[in-house]
Short mmCIF file of C-alpha atoms in Angstrom, two decimals:
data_model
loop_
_atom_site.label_atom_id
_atom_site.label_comp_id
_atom_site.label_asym_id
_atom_site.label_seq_id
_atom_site.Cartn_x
_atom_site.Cartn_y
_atom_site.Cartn_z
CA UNK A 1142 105.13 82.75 116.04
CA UNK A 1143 105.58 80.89 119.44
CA UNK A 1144 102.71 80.25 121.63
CA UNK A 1145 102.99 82.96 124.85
CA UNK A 1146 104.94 85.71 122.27
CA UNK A 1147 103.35 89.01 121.94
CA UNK A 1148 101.13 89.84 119.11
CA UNK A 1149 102.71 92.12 116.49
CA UNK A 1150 102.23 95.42 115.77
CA UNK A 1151 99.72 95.72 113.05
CA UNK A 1152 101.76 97.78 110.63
CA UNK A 1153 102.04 97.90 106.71
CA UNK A 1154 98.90 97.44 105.58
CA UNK A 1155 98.24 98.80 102.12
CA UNK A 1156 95.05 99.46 103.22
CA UNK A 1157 91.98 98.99 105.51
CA UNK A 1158 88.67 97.88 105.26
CA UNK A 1159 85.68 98.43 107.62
CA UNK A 1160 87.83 99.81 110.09
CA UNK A 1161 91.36 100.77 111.02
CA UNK A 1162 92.66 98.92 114.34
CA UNK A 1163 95.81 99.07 116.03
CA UNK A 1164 97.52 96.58 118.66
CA UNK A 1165 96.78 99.10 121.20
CA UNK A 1166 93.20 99.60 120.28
CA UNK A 1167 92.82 95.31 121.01
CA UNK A 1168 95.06 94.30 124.10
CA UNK A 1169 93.99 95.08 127.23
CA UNK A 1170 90.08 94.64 127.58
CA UNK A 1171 89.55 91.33 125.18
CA UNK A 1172 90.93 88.47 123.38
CA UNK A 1173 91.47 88.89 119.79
CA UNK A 1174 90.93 86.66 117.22
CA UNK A 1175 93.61 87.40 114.07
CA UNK A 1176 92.54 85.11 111.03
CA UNK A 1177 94.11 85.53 107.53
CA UNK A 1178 92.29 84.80 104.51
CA UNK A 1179 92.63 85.21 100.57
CA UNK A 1180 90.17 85.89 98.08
CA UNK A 1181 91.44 82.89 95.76
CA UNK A 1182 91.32 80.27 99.20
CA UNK A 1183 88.05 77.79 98.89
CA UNK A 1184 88.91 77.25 102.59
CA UNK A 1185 88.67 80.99 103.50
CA UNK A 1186 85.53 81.49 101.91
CA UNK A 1187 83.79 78.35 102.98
CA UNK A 1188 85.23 79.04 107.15
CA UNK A 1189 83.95 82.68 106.83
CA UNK A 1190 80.48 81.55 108.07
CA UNK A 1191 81.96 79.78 110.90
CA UNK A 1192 84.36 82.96 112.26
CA UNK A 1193 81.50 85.72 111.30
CA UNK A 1194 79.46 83.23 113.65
CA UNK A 1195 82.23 83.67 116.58
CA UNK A 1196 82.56 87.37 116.09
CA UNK A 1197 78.72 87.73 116.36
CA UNK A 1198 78.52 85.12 119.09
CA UNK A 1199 81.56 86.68 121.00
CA UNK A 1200 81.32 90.29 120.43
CA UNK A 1201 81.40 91.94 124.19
CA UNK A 1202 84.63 89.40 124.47
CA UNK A 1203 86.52 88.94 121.46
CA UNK A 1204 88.08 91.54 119.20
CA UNK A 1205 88.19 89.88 115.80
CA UNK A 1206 90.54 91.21 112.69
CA UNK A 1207 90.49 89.99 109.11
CA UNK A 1208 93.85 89.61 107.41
CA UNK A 1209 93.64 89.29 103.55
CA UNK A 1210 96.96 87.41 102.35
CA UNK A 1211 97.29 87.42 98.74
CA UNK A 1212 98.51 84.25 97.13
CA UNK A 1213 99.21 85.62 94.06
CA UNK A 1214 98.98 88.74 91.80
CA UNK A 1215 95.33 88.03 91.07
CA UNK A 1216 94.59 88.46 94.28
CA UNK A 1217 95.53 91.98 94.62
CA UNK A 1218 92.70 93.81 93.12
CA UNK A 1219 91.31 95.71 96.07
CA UNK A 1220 87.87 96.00 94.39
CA UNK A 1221 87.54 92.07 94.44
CA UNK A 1222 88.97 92.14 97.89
CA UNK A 1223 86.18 94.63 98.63
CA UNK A 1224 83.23 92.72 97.05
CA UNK A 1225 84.59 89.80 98.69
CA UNK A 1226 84.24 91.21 102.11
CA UNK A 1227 80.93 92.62 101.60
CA UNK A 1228 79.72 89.27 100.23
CA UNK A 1229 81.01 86.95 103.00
CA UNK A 1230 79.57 89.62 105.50
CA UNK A 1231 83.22 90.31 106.84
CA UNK A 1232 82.13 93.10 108.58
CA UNK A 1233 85.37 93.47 111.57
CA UNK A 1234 88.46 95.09 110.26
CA UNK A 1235 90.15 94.34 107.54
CA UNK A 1236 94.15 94.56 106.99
CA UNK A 1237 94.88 94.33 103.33
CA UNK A 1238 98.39 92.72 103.62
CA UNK A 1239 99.43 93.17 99.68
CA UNK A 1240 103.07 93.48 100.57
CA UNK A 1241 103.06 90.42 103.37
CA UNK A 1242 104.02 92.53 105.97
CA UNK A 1243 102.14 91.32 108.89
CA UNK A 1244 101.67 87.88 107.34
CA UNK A 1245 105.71 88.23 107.60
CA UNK A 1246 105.72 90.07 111.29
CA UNK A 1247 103.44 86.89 112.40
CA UNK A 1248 105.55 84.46 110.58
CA UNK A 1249 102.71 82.90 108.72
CA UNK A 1250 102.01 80.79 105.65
CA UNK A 1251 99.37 79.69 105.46
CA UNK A 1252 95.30 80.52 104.46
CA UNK A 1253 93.66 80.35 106.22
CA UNK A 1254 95.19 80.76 109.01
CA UNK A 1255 93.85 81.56 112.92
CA UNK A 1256 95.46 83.25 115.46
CA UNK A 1257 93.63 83.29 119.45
CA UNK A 1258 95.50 86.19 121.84
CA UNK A 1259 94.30 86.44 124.94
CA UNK A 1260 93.71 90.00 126.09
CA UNK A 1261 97.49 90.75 127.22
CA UNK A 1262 98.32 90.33 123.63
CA UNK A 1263 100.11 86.89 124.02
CA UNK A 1264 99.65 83.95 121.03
CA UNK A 1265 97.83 81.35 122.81
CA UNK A 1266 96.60 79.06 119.85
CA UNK A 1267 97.30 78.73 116.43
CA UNK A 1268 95.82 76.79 113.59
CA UNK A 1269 95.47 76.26 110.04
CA UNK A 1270 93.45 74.50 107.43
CA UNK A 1271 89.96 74.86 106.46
CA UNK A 1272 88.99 72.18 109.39
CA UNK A 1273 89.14 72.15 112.99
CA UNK A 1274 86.70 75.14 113.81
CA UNK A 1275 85.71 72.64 116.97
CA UNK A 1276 89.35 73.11 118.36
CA UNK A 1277 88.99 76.66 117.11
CA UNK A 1278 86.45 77.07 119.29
CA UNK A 1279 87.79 75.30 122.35
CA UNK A 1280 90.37 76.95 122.76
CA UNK A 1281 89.15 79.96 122.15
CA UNK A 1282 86.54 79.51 125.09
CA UNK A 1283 89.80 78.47 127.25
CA UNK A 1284 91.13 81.59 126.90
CA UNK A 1285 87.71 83.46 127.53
CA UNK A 1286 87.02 81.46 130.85
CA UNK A 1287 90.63 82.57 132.02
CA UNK A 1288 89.55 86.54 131.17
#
């Protein structure tokens, strides 16, 4: 994805977690913070506290959606993905993306992997890796000031 294109429709998930959200449900009052994860990434788990923290921190201003990515077929066991969740305290939606739909819609290949919109629906920062939550966080209050 380009920076200033519009965030996808959130279709194909196999199935939903915590809550089912739509692209309609998210632009329009907030930004919205898209990160994809897997259960098998070290990275993923050990960023979780960081992005639970900016949900919790952020929560009358930031929609924020879960992504889980398998990597391979291990990682397609919903009942891991499940106990996963509930032990990282990923409590926002989560799109189970076993068939790399929206990870395909967004373009993405990485996990993790962030994605800021600001509350039009347009990309406005993207990054990936396990660092950076500093950046992630600057630019994430850039687009809040703007709102």
């Amino acid at each position: 994805m380009k920076l200033r294109e519009q965030m996808p429709e959130l279709d194909g998930a196999t199935a939903w977690i915590n809550d089912e959200v739509t692209k309609a449900d998210l632009v329009g009052e907030k930004a919205t913070l898209i990160h994809f994860w897997s259960v098998s990434c070290y990275l993923c788990k050990e960023a979780m506290p960081e992005i639970n923290g900016l949900r919790d921190e952020y929560d009358d201003q930031l929609n924020v959606v879960a992504v889980h990515m398998p990597r391979s077929e291990d990682d397609l066991d919903m009942g891991v993905i499940e106990a996963m969740a509930m032990g990282h305290d990923i409590t926002q939606p989560i799109f189970v993306d076993s068939e790399h739909k929206l990870t395909d819609a967004f373009e993405n290949k990485y996990v993790p992997a962030y994605y800021v919109f600001d509350k039009e629906g347009k990309l406005r920062h993207f990054q990936a890796g396990g660092s950076g939550m500093d950046m992630l966080r600057k630019r994430l209050n850039r687009v809040l000031g703007e709102e």
